[in-house]
mmCIF file of C-alpha atoms in Angstrom:
data_model
loop_
_atom_site.group_PDB
_atom_site.id
_atom_site.type_symbol
_atom_site.label_atom_id
_atom_site.label_comp_id
_atom_site.label_asym_id
_atom_site.label_seq_id
_atom_site.Cartn_x
_atom_site.Cartn_y
_atom_site.Cartn_z
ATOM 1 C CA UNK A 1 -27.025 -9.636 -0.978
ATOM 2 C CA UNK A 2 -24.449 -10.314 -3.541
ATOM 3 C CA UNK A 3 -23.951 -8.728 -7.030
ATOM 4 C CA UNK A 4 -22.121 -10.476 -9.797
ATOM 5 C CA UNK A 5 -19.568 -8.921 -12.066
ATOM 6 C CA UNK A 6 -16.611 -10.371 -13.934
ATOM 7 C CA UNK A 7 -14.267 -8.998 -11.165
ATOM 8 C CA UNK A 8 -16.098 -9.229 -7.816
ATOM 9 C CA UNK A 9 -19.183 -9.827 -5.911
ATOM 10 C CA UNK A 10 -20.038 -7.540 -3.044
ATOM 11 C CA UNK A 11 -21.621 -8.532 0.553
ATOM 12 C CA UNK A 12 -23.539 -5.385 1.441
ATOM 13 C CA UNK A 13 -23.624 -4.587 5.052
ATOM 14 C CA UNK A 14 -24.868 -1.798 7.363
ATOM 15 C CA UNK A 15 -24.337 -0.678 10.873
ATOM 16 C CA UNK A 16 -25.551 -3.310 13.356
ATOM 17 C CA UNK A 17 -26.562 -5.994 11.012
ATOM 18 C CA UNK A 18 -24.341 -9.369 11.772
ATOM 19 C CA UNK A 19 -25.534 -12.430 9.665
ATOM 20 C CA UNK A 20 -24.670 -15.756 11.339
ATOM 21 C CA UNK A 21 -23.387 -18.427 9.489
ATOM 22 C CA UNK A 22 -22.771 -22.472 10.165
ATOM 23 C CA UNK A 23 -25.704 -22.728 12.258
ATOM 24 C CA UNK A 24 -24.973 -19.365 14.006
ATOM 25 C CA UNK A 25 -21.445 -20.545 15.479
ATOM 26 C CA UNK A 26 -18.864 -17.634 15.802
ATOM 27 C CA UNK A 27 -16.682 -18.862 13.004
ATOM 28 C CA UNK A 28 -14.346 -16.144 13.288
ATOM 29 C CA UNK A 29 -13.083 -16.815 16.554
ATOM 30 C CA UNK A 30 -9.848 -18.398 15.310
ATOM 31 C CA UNK A 31 -9.167 -14.899 13.453
ATOM 32 C CA UNK A 32 -9.343 -12.786 16.667
ATOM 33 C CA UNK A 33 -10.829 -12.320 18.874
ATOM 34 C CA UNK A 34 -10.750 -8.483 18.806
ATOM 35 C CA UNK A 35 -12.238 -5.773 21.049
ATOM 36 C CA UNK A 36 -14.874 -3.727 20.078
ATOM 37 C CA UNK A 37 -13.282 -0.228 19.305
ATOM 38 C CA UNK A 38 -14.418 2.919 20.907
ATOM 39 C CA UNK A 39 -17.487 4.590 19.447
ATOM 40 C CA UNK A 40 -16.203 7.746 17.192
ATOM 41 C CA UNK A 41 -18.812 10.228 16.566
ATOM 42 C CA UNK A 42 -18.945 13.465 14.256
ATOM 43 C CA UNK A 43 -18.177 16.621 16.130
ATOM 44 C CA UNK A 44 -20.322 19.949 15.635
ATOM 45 C CA UNK A 45 -18.539 21.034 12.402
ATOM 46 C CA UNK A 46 -19.457 17.940 10.619
ATOM 47 C CA UNK A 47 -22.117 17.470 8.487
ATOM 48 C CA UNK A 48 -25.089 15.245 10.005
ATOM 49 C CA UNK A 49 -24.295 11.501 9.930
ATOM 50 C CA UNK A 50 -24.548 10.542 6.053
ATOM 51 C CA UNK A 51 -25.706 6.972 6.940
ATOM 52 C CA UNK A 52 -29.434 6.252 6.047
ATOM 53 C CA UNK A 53 -29.842 3.313 8.474
ATOM 54 C CA UNK A 54 -33.165 2.343 6.672
ATOM 55 C CA UNK A 55 -31.458 2.450 3.312
ATOM 56 C CA UNK A 56 -27.795 1.654 4.097
ATOM 57 C CA UNK A 57 -27.062 0.358 0.236
ATOM 58 C CA UNK A 58 -27.479 3.780 -0.847
ATOM 59 C CA UNK A 59 -25.495 5.652 1.705
ATOM 60 C CA UNK A 60 -22.399 5.057 -0.322
ATOM 61 C CA UNK A 61 -23.478 7.432 -3.067
ATOM 62 C CA UNK A 62 -23.602 10.380 -0.538
ATOM 63 C CA UNK A 63 -21.049 13.196 -1.737
ATOM 64 C CA UNK A 64 -19.952 14.111 1.960
ATOM 65 C CA UNK A 65 -18.273 10.671 2.088
ATOM 66 C CA UNK A 66 -14.662 9.988 2.346
ATOM 67 C CA UNK A 67 -14.043 6.658 0.630
ATOM 68 C CA UNK A 68 -11.273 4.486 1.474
ATOM 69 C CA UNK A 69 -10.421 1.274 -0.153
ATOM 70 C CA UNK A 70 -8.288 -1.698 1.363
ATOM 71 C CA UNK A 71 -7.865 -5.329 1.230
ATOM 72 C CA UNK A 72 -9.031 -7.778 3.673
ATOM 73 C CA UNK A 73 -7.597 -11.171 4.234
ATOM 74 C CA UNK A 74 -7.054 -13.426 7.209
ATOM 75 C CA UNK A 75 -3.057 -13.128 7.145
ATOM 76 C CA UNK A 76 -3.067 -9.271 7.275
ATOM 77 C CA UNK A 77 -6.473 -9.028 9.253
ATOM 78 C CA UNK A 78 -4.891 -7.580 12.358
ATOM 79 C CA UNK A 79 -3.171 -4.923 10.570
ATOM 80 C CA UNK A 80 -6.180 -3.769 8.582
ATOM 81 C CA UNK A 81 -8.036 -3.492 12.020
ATOM 82 C CA UNK A 82 -5.656 -1.368 13.662
ATOM 83 C CA UNK A 83 -5.414 0.779 10.173
ATOM 84 C CA UNK A 84 -9.134 1.240 10.281
ATOM 85 C CA UNK A 85 -9.090 2.083 14.122
ATOM 86 C CA UNK A 86 -6.435 4.915 13.528
ATOM 87 C CA UNK A 87 -8.306 6.314 10.559
ATOM 88 C CA UNK A 88 -11.437 6.691 12.934
ATOM 89 C CA UNK A 89 -9.535 7.699 15.777
ATOM 90 C CA UNK A 90 -7.998 10.881 13.939
ATOM 91 C CA UNK A 91 -10.916 11.627 11.735
ATOM 92 C CA UNK A 92 -12.610 15.083 12.445
ATOM 93 C CA UNK A 93 -15.740 13.514 10.855
ATOM 94 C CA UNK A 94 -15.493 9.737 11.471
ATOM 95 C CA UNK A 95 -18.921 8.916 10.595
ATOM 96 C CA UNK A 96 -18.302 10.357 7.273
ATOM 97 C CA UNK A 97 -15.750 7.778 6.285
ATOM 98 C CA UNK A 98 -16.906 4.917 4.123
ATOM 99 C CA UNK A 99 -14.759 1.750 3.717
ATOM 100 C CA UNK A 100 -14.651 -0.453 0.784
ATOM 101 C CA UNK A 101 -12.888 -3.824 1.583
ATOM 102 C CA UNK A 102 -11.789 -6.301 -1.036
ATOM 103 C CA UNK A 103 -11.551 -9.741 0.052
ATOM 104 C CA UNK A 104 -10.152 -12.694 -1.959
ATOM 105 C CA UNK A 105 -12.497 -15.350 -3.178
ATOM 106 C CA UNK A 106 -10.705 -18.284 -1.871
ATOM 107 C CA UNK A 107 -9.071 -16.785 1.250
ATOM 108 C CA UNK A 108 -9.118 -19.282 4.215
ATOM 109 C CA UNK A 109 -11.741 -17.121 6.045
ATOM 110 C CA UNK A 110 -14.453 -16.524 3.940
ATOM 111 C CA UNK A 111 -15.557 -13.033 3.003
ATOM 112 C CA UNK A 112 -18.935 -13.325 4.831
ATOM 113 C CA UNK A 113 -16.610 -14.260 7.980
ATOM 114 C CA UNK A 114 -14.465 -11.282 7.470
ATOM 115 C CA UNK A 115 -17.412 -8.913 7.149
ATOM 116 C CA UNK A 116 -18.750 -10.350 10.447
ATOM 117 C CA UNK A 117 -15.417 -9.772 12.193
ATOM 118 C CA UNK A 118 -15.339 -5.990 11.109
ATOM 119 C CA UNK A 119 -18.721 -5.540 12.013
ATOM 120 C CA UNK A 120 -18.222 -7.094 15.597
ATOM 121 C CA UNK A 121 -15.184 -4.739 16.013
ATOM 122 C CA UNK A 122 -16.704 -1.650 14.759
ATOM 123 C CA UNK A 123 -20.407 -2.025 15.048
ATOM 124 C CA UNK A 124 -21.242 1.509 13.550
ATOM 125 C CA UNK A 125 -18.715 1.289 10.786
ATOM 126 C CA UNK A 126 -20.066 2.192 7.263
ATOM 127 C CA UNK A 127 -18.603 -0.360 4.899
ATOM 128 C CA UNK A 128 -18.880 -2.639 2.037
ATOM 129 C CA UNK A 129 -17.111 -6.190 1.309
ATOM 130 C CA UNK A 130 -16.318 -6.979 -2.219
ATOM 131 C CA UNK A 131 -15.045 -10.322 -3.213
ATOM 132 C CA UNK A 132 -12.246 -10.267 -5.681
ATOM 133 C CA UNK A 133 -12.096 -13.028 -8.073
ATOM 134 C CA UNK A 134 -8.580 -14.184 -8.113
ATOM 135 C CA UNK A 135 -8.775 -15.860 -11.379
ATOM 136 C CA UNK A 136 -9.198 -12.333 -12.902
ATOM 137 C CA UNK A 137 -5.510 -12.000 -12.267
ATOM 138 C CA UNK A 138 -3.799 -15.212 -11.327
ATOM 139 C CA UNK A 139 -2.364 -15.933 -14.795
ATOM 140 C CA UNK A 140 -0.737 -12.665 -15.137
ATOM 141 C CA UNK A 141 1.317 -12.827 -11.956
ATOM 142 C CA UNK A 142 5.027 -13.523 -12.283
ATOM 143 C CA UNK A 143 7.333 -14.825 -9.709
ATOM 144 C CA UNK A 144 8.929 -12.024 -7.400
ATOM 145 C CA UNK A 145 11.664 -11.490 -4.886
ATOM 146 C CA UNK A 146 9.386 -12.364 -2.069
ATOM 147 C CA UNK A 147 6.429 -14.557 -2.224
ATOM 148 C CA UNK A 148 4.111 -12.289 -0.311
ATOM 149 C CA UNK A 149 4.159 -10.033 -3.369
ATOM 150 C CA UNK A 150 2.603 -12.647 -5.491
ATOM 151 C CA UNK A 151 -0.483 -12.781 -3.490
ATOM 152 C CA UNK A 152 -3.408 -12.140 -6.018
ATOM 153 C CA UNK A 153 -4.901 -9.561 -3.697
ATOM 154 C CA UNK A 154 -2.031 -7.317 -4.076
ATOM 155 C CA UNK A 155 -3.452 -6.866 -7.343
ATOM 156 C CA UNK A 156 -6.702 -5.920 -6.511
ATOM 157 C CA UNK A 157 -5.860 -2.140 -6.627
ATOM 158 C CA UNK A 158 -5.481 -2.575 -10.404
ATOM 159 C CA UNK A 159 -9.162 -3.430 -10.584
ATOM 160 C CA UNK A 160 -10.917 -0.874 -8.397
ATOM 161 C CA UNK A 161 -12.404 0.665 -11.446
ATOM 162 C CA UNK A 162 -14.321 -2.582 -12.044
ATOM 163 C CA UNK A 163 -14.844 -3.558 -8.346
ATOM 164 C CA UNK A 164 -16.267 -0.234 -6.893
ATOM 165 C CA UNK A 165 -19.714 0.793 -7.506
ATOM 166 C CA UNK A 166 -19.831 3.235 -10.318
ATOM 167 C CA UNK A 167 -21.228 6.127 -7.994
ATOM 168 C CA UNK A 168 -17.696 6.075 -6.314
ATOM 169 C CA UNK A 169 -15.855 8.579 -8.414
ATOM 170 C CA UNK A 170 -12.916 9.044 -6.104
ATOM 171 C CA UNK A 171 -11.171 6.903 -3.420
ATOM 172 C CA UNK A 172 -8.325 6.588 -1.136
ATOM 173 C CA UNK A 173 -6.318 3.310 -1.421
ATOM 174 C CA UNK A 174 -4.712 2.303 1.781
ATOM 175 C CA UNK A 175 -2.227 -1.006 2.373
ATOM 176 C CA UNK A 176 -3.145 -2.796 5.290
ATOM 177 C CA UNK A 177 -0.070 -2.256 7.321
ATOM 178 C CA UNK A 178 -0.461 1.467 7.720
ATOM 179 C CA UNK A 179 -1.251 3.688 10.649
ATOM 180 C CA UNK A 180 -2.774 7.165 10.100
ATOM 181 C CA UNK A 181 -2.011 9.827 12.821
ATOM 182 C CA UNK A 182 -3.796 12.798 11.050
ATOM 183 C CA UNK A 183 -7.143 13.881 9.856
ATOM 184 C CA UNK A 184 -7.885 11.679 6.542
ATOM 185 C CA UNK A 185 -10.058 14.428 5.240
ATOM 186 C CA UNK A 186 -6.764 16.295 4.759
ATOM 187 C CA UNK A 187 -5.603 13.511 2.213
ATOM 188 C CA UNK A 188 -8.851 13.130 0.756
ATOM 189 C CA UNK A 189 -9.037 16.730 -0.158
ATOM 190 C CA UNK A 190 -5.944 16.418 -2.362
ATOM 191 C CA UNK A 191 -6.764 18.032 -5.772
ATOM 192 C CA UNK A 192 -5.557 16.052 -8.828
ATOM 193 C CA UNK A 193 -4.597 18.622 -11.183
ATOM 194 C CA UNK A 194 -5.000 18.720 -14.931
ATOM 195 C CA UNK A 195 -5.868 15.013 -16.241
ATOM 196 C CA UNK A 196 -3.758 13.585 -13.659
ATOM 197 C CA UNK A 197 -5.606 10.073 -12.341
ATOM 198 C CA UNK A 198 -3.644 9.456 -9.057
ATOM 199 C CA UNK A 199 -1.834 11.316 -6.359
ATOM 200 C CA UNK A 200 0.811 9.788 -3.995
ATOM 201 C CA UNK A 201 4.062 10.893 -2.271
ATOM 202 C CA UNK A 202 6.929 10.602 -4.869
ATOM 203 C CA UNK A 203 10.430 10.213 -4.011
ATOM 204 C CA UNK A 204 12.673 11.449 -7.086
ATOM 205 C CA UNK A 205 16.038 10.728 -5.192
ATOM 206 C CA UNK A 206 15.624 7.091 -5.682
ATOM 207 C CA UNK A 207 17.022 5.681 -8.661
ATOM 208 C CA UNK A 208 14.191 4.782 -10.979
ATOM 209 C CA UNK A 209 16.269 2.412 -12.926
ATOM 210 C CA UNK A 210 16.674 -0.108 -10.314
ATOM 211 C CA UNK A 211 13.095 -1.025 -10.538
ATOM 212 C CA UNK A 212 13.351 -2.623 -13.924
ATOM 213 C CA UNK A 213 15.865 -5.391 -15.403
ATOM 214 C CA UNK A 214 18.642 -5.212 -18.083
ATOM 215 C CA UNK A 215 15.856 -6.903 -20.266
ATOM 216 C CA UNK A 216 13.815 -3.781 -20.218
ATOM 217 C CA UNK A 217 16.725 -1.220 -20.563
ATOM 218 C CA UNK A 218 18.441 -2.969 -23.322
ATOM 219 C CA UNK A 219 15.201 -3.439 -25.622
ATOM 220 C CA UNK A 220 15.237 -1.220 -28.433
ATOM 221 C CA UNK A 221 11.622 0.071 -27.688
ATOM 222 C CA UNK A 222 10.581 -0.275 -24.252
ATOM 223 C CA UNK A 223 12.371 2.469 -22.773
ATOM 224 C CA UNK A 224 10.980 4.705 -25.170
ATOM 225 C CA UNK A 225 7.467 4.156 -23.519
ATOM 226 C CA UNK A 226 8.566 6.456 -20.789
ATOM 227 C CA UNK A 227 10.562 8.925 -22.777
ATOM 228 C CA UNK A 228 9.136 12.566 -22.345
ATOM 229 C CA UNK A 229 8.401 12.000 -18.841
ATOM 230 C CA UNK A 230 10.534 12.445 -15.792
ATOM 231 C CA UNK A 231 9.341 9.534 -13.800
ATOM 232 C CA UNK A 232 9.777 9.112 -10.052
ATOM 233 C CA UNK A 233 9.534 6.265 -7.711
ATOM 234 C CA UNK A 234 6.241 6.319 -5.470
ATOM 235 C CA UNK A 235 4.529 3.831 -3.401
ATOM 236 C CA UNK A 236 1.348 2.390 -4.281
ATOM 237 C CA UNK A 237 0.273 1.689 -0.590
ATOM 238 C CA UNK A 238 -1.166 5.058 -0.462
ATOM 239 C CA UNK A 239 -3.073 6.721 -3.237
ATOM 240 C CA UNK A 240 -5.718 9.236 -3.865
ATOM 241 C CA UNK A 241 -7.622 7.993 -7.122
ATOM 242 C CA UNK A 242 -9.854 9.535 -9.602
ATOM 243 C CA UNK A 243 -12.134 6.583 -10.535
ATOM 244 C CA UNK A 244 -13.679 8.355 -13.415
ATOM 245 C CA UNK A 245 -10.726 9.040 -15.090
ATOM 246 C CA UNK A 246 -9.355 5.815 -14.354
ATOM 247 C CA UNK A 247 -12.169 4.141 -15.947
ATOM 248 C CA UNK A 248 -12.203 6.349 -18.857
ATOM 249 C CA UNK A 249 -8.840 5.883 -19.551
ATOM 250 C CA UNK A 250 -8.803 2.297 -19.438
ATOM 251 C CA UNK A 251 -5.916 2.118 -17.081
ATOM 252 C CA UNK A 252 -6.658 -1.309 -15.692
ATOM 253 C CA UNK A 253 -5.995 -2.596 -19.424
ATOM 254 C CA UNK A 254 -2.654 -0.463 -19.467
ATOM 255 C CA UNK A 255 -1.312 -2.024 -16.244
ATOM 256 C CA UNK A 256 -2.343 -5.442 -17.695
ATOM 257 C CA UNK A 257 -0.239 -5.011 -21.076
ATOM 258 C CA UNK A 258 2.881 -4.393 -18.829
ATOM 259 C CA UNK A 259 2.211 -7.606 -16.563
ATOM 260 C CA UNK A 260 1.766 -9.517 -19.975
ATOM 261 C CA UNK A 261 4.903 -8.466 -21.218
ATOM 262 C CA UNK A 262 6.506 -9.586 -17.969
ATOM 263 C CA UNK A 263 5.632 -12.963 -18.394
ATOM 264 C CA UNK A 264 7.329 -13.166 -21.616
ATOM 265 C CA UNK A 265 10.768 -11.227 -20.817
ATOM 266 C CA UNK A 266 10.864 -10.539 -17.134
ATOM 267 C CA UNK A 267 11.566 -6.638 -17.139
ATOM 268 C CA UNK A 268 10.852 -6.312 -13.537
ATOM 269 C CA UNK A 269 11.495 -8.362 -10.169
ATOM 270 C CA UNK A 270 8.858 -6.818 -7.707
ATOM 271 C CA UNK A 271 5.212 -7.476 -7.607
ATOM 272 C CA UNK A 272 2.421 -5.115 -8.307
ATOM 273 C CA UNK A 273 4.505 -2.020 -8.149
ATOM 274 C CA UNK A 274 6.442 -1.763 -11.643
ATOM 275 C CA UNK A 275 3.372 -1.668 -13.849
ATOM 276 C CA UNK A 276 2.251 1.488 -11.995
ATOM 277 C CA UNK A 277 5.567 3.250 -12.262
ATOM 278 C CA UNK A 278 5.745 2.559 -16.127
ATOM 279 C CA UNK A 279 1.934 3.579 -16.578
ATOM 280 C CA UNK A 280 1.837 6.655 -14.016
ATOM 281 C CA UNK A 281 5.591 7.684 -13.529
ATOM 282 C CA UNK A 282 6.208 11.265 -14.522
ATOM 283 C CA UNK A 283 2.314 12.134 -14.084
ATOM 284 C CA UNK A 284 1.621 11.631 -10.546
ATOM 285 C CA UNK A 285 0.166 14.325 -8.377
ATOM 286 C CA UNK A 286 2.711 14.706 -5.816
ATOM 287 C CA UNK A 287 1.653 14.753 -2.172
ATOM 288 C CA UNK A 288 3.501 15.658 0.996
ATOM 289 C CA UNK A 289 5.666 12.921 1.938
ATOM 290 C CA UNK A 290 4.299 13.152 5.434
ATOM 291 C CA UNK A 291 1.456 10.908 3.999
ATOM 292 C CA UNK A 292 3.591 8.132 3.291
ATOM 293 C CA UNK A 293 6.415 7.518 5.673
ATOM 294 C CA UNK A 294 7.172 3.980 4.052
ATOM 295 C CA UNK A 295 9.786 1.327 4.410
ATOM 296 C CA UNK A 296 9.264 1.010 8.125
ATOM 297 C CA UNK A 297 8.993 -2.983 7.363
ATOM 298 C CA UNK A 298 12.671 -3.026 6.209
ATOM 299 C CA UNK A 299 13.741 -4.295 3.041
ATOM 300 C CA UNK A 300 12.079 -7.325 1.040
ATOM 301 C CA UNK A 301 14.469 -9.788 2.311
ATOM 302 C CA UNK A 302 15.652 -9.177 5.818
ATOM 303 C CA UNK A 303 12.869 -6.787 7.269
ATOM 304 C CA UNK A 304 15.412 -4.906 9.425
ATOM 305 C CA UNK A 305 14.437 -2.019 11.573
ATOM 306 C CA UNK A 306 14.446 1.307 9.815
ATOM 307 C CA UNK A 307 13.903 4.979 11.087
ATOM 308 C CA UNK A 308 11.561 7.692 9.966
ATOM 309 C CA UNK A 309 12.280 9.893 7.077
ATOM 310 C CA UNK A 310 12.986 13.700 8.229
ATOM 311 C CA UNK A 311 9.862 15.662 8.538
ATOM 312 C CA UNK A 312 6.232 15.810 9.916
ATOM 313 C CA UNK A 313 4.322 12.177 9.794
ATOM 314 C CA UNK A 314 0.624 11.818 9.000
ATOM 315 C CA UNK A 315 0.861 8.010 8.022
ATOM 316 C CA UNK A 316 3.221 5.472 9.308
ATOM 317 C CA UNK A 317 3.722 2.391 6.542
ATOM 318 C CA UNK A 318 5.371 -0.884 7.318
ATOM 319 C CA UNK A 319 5.953 -1.537 3.727
ATOM 320 C CA UNK A 320 8.502 -4.341 3.455
ATOM 321 C CA UNK A 321 9.092 -7.706 5.035
ATOM 322 C CA UNK A 322 8.857 -6.897 8.724
ATOM 323 C CA UNK A 323 5.206 -6.201 10.190
ATOM 324 C CA UNK A 324 4.694 -4.776 13.429
ATOM 325 C CA UNK A 325 2.141 -7.241 14.836
ATOM 326 C CA UNK A 326 4.378 -10.118 14.143
ATOM 327 C CA UNK A 327 7.590 -8.495 15.530
ATOM 328 C CA UNK A 328 5.824 -7.394 18.650
ATOM 329 C CA UNK A 329 4.396 -11.049 19.305
ATOM 330 C CA UNK A 330 7.633 -12.496 18.819
ATOM 331 C CA UNK A 331 9.265 -9.807 21.105
ATOM 332 C CA UNK A 332 11.740 -8.636 18.677
ATOM 333 C CA UNK A 333 9.892 -5.374 17.940
ATOM 334 C CA UNK A 334 11.611 -2.461 16.400
ATOM 335 C CA UNK A 335 11.278 0.967 18.159
ATOM 336 C CA UNK A 336 8.871 2.306 15.594
ATOM 337 C CA UNK A 337 6.631 -0.781 16.060
ATOM 338 C CA UNK A 338 5.638 0.637 19.413
ATOM 339 C CA UNK A 339 3.977 3.390 17.474
ATOM 340 C CA UNK A 340 1.762 0.903 15.897
ATOM 341 C CA UNK A 341 0.483 -0.977 19.286
ATOM 342 C CA UNK A 342 -1.926 1.614 20.602
ATOM 343 C CA UNK A 343 -4.144 1.026 17.685
ATOM 344 C CA UNK A 344 -4.091 -2.962 17.763
ATOM 345 C CA UNK A 345 -7.202 -4.139 19.179
ATOM 346 C CA UNK A 346 -6.139 -8.045 19.204
ATOM 347 C CA UNK A 347 -7.868 -9.246 22.265
ATOM 348 C CA UNK A 348 -5.116 -11.911 23.009
ATOM 349 C CA UNK A 349 -2.438 -9.173 22.900
ATOM 350 C CA UNK A 350 -4.377 -7.182 25.624
ATOM 351 C CA UNK A 351 -4.768 -10.144 27.743
ATOM 352 C CA UNK A 352 -0.863 -10.874 27.494
ATOM 353 C CA UNK A 353 -0.552 -7.065 28.764
ATOM 354 C CA UNK A 354 -2.779 -7.768 31.689
ATOM 355 C CA UNK A 355 -1.067 -11.032 32.609
ATOM 356 C CA UNK A 356 2.246 -9.192 32.743
ATOM 357 C CA UNK A 357 0.764 -6.520 34.648
ATOM 358 C CA UNK A 358 -0.515 -8.749 37.252
ATOM 359 C CA UNK A 359 2.841 -10.618 37.351
ATOM 360 C CA UNK A 360 4.474 -7.017 37.895
ATOM 361 C CA UNK A 361 2.035 -6.015 40.634
ATOM 362 C CA UNK A 362 2.818 -9.505 42.151
ATOM 363 C CA UNK A 363 6.404 -8.910 42.166
ATOM 364 C CA UNK A 364 5.908 -5.521 43.927
ATOM 365 C CA UNK A 365 3.884 -6.898 46.523
ATOM 366 C CA UNK A 366 6.514 -9.527 47.379
ATOM 367 C CA UNK A 367 9.022 -6.902 47.597
ATOM 368 C CA UNK A 368 7.083 -4.852 49.892
ATOM 369 C CA UNK A 369 6.474 -7.869 51.908
ATOM 370 C CA UNK A 370 10.039 -8.400 52.024
#
């Protein structure tokens, strides 16, 4: 079933429903294959499974659900699958997690095919796939220091208030290059105090001025837009978002205004992050740093190896150029990339590991015979 809106249409899917396309052929074989994930069930301390299998469409309204929004595309699909796997593996109540996937309208793999692939990998997962209309934002995107940051899907988080069902009043937004190693409910229970709209780990030691060009700081008016606040850097790859306050405050329009100005006078060099810093900087609910150990992908140019920040870890984030699945396949993995690997469900990877094991055992047998 498809629902039309100015920003997205949605592909609704429930547990066990797989719709064949193109005459029933497996059209997603080129994107995988992925192994089927283990079945993760609620413990006794959880409320009974909220999914109404007879009326799956209405289940997303259940107040006991933890809502997670992520993008879904062919390039980062392997990362998205691993991220979902990690959430379910460590969740105290995995059946109470509902995923909202946003897929690009013109991705090389259709949103329906991506939906099928998710269903085949996670047969019991509660989720919905929304098709993001890229023409919504394409004319607002400026060139960036890395081409990947210009992907329209990077800006889908700006439009969550319009894309998601109105019944979803709160959501956790996660990038596709993360691994969660703690119970996601702990992050979900973050309180957004006062009138705050988003919560995220803040890094106030970072030089905020570096995220904007001299055009911004030399302008007689623009710096005054953030006066009276003490803005800190935060990474938009992990956010707790109050969608009611987001919609009431017209925050999508506020982000778009900065993007429109950027097209005229180039006030920043990065992609979708700076407008968030300008709109929300200084008014973000500070979440413990453990929930975004970011930068593991290195910088935006070289993607070099990085180490963890001091302190406990609940979420690992490979922001930056280097992605763990790419570096592992190319046999140039960084040490921390091996922490991502246990959540990887990519079948070709598993088969390579098996082949390597067979060769290893064969070598041992030869040595024993000698």
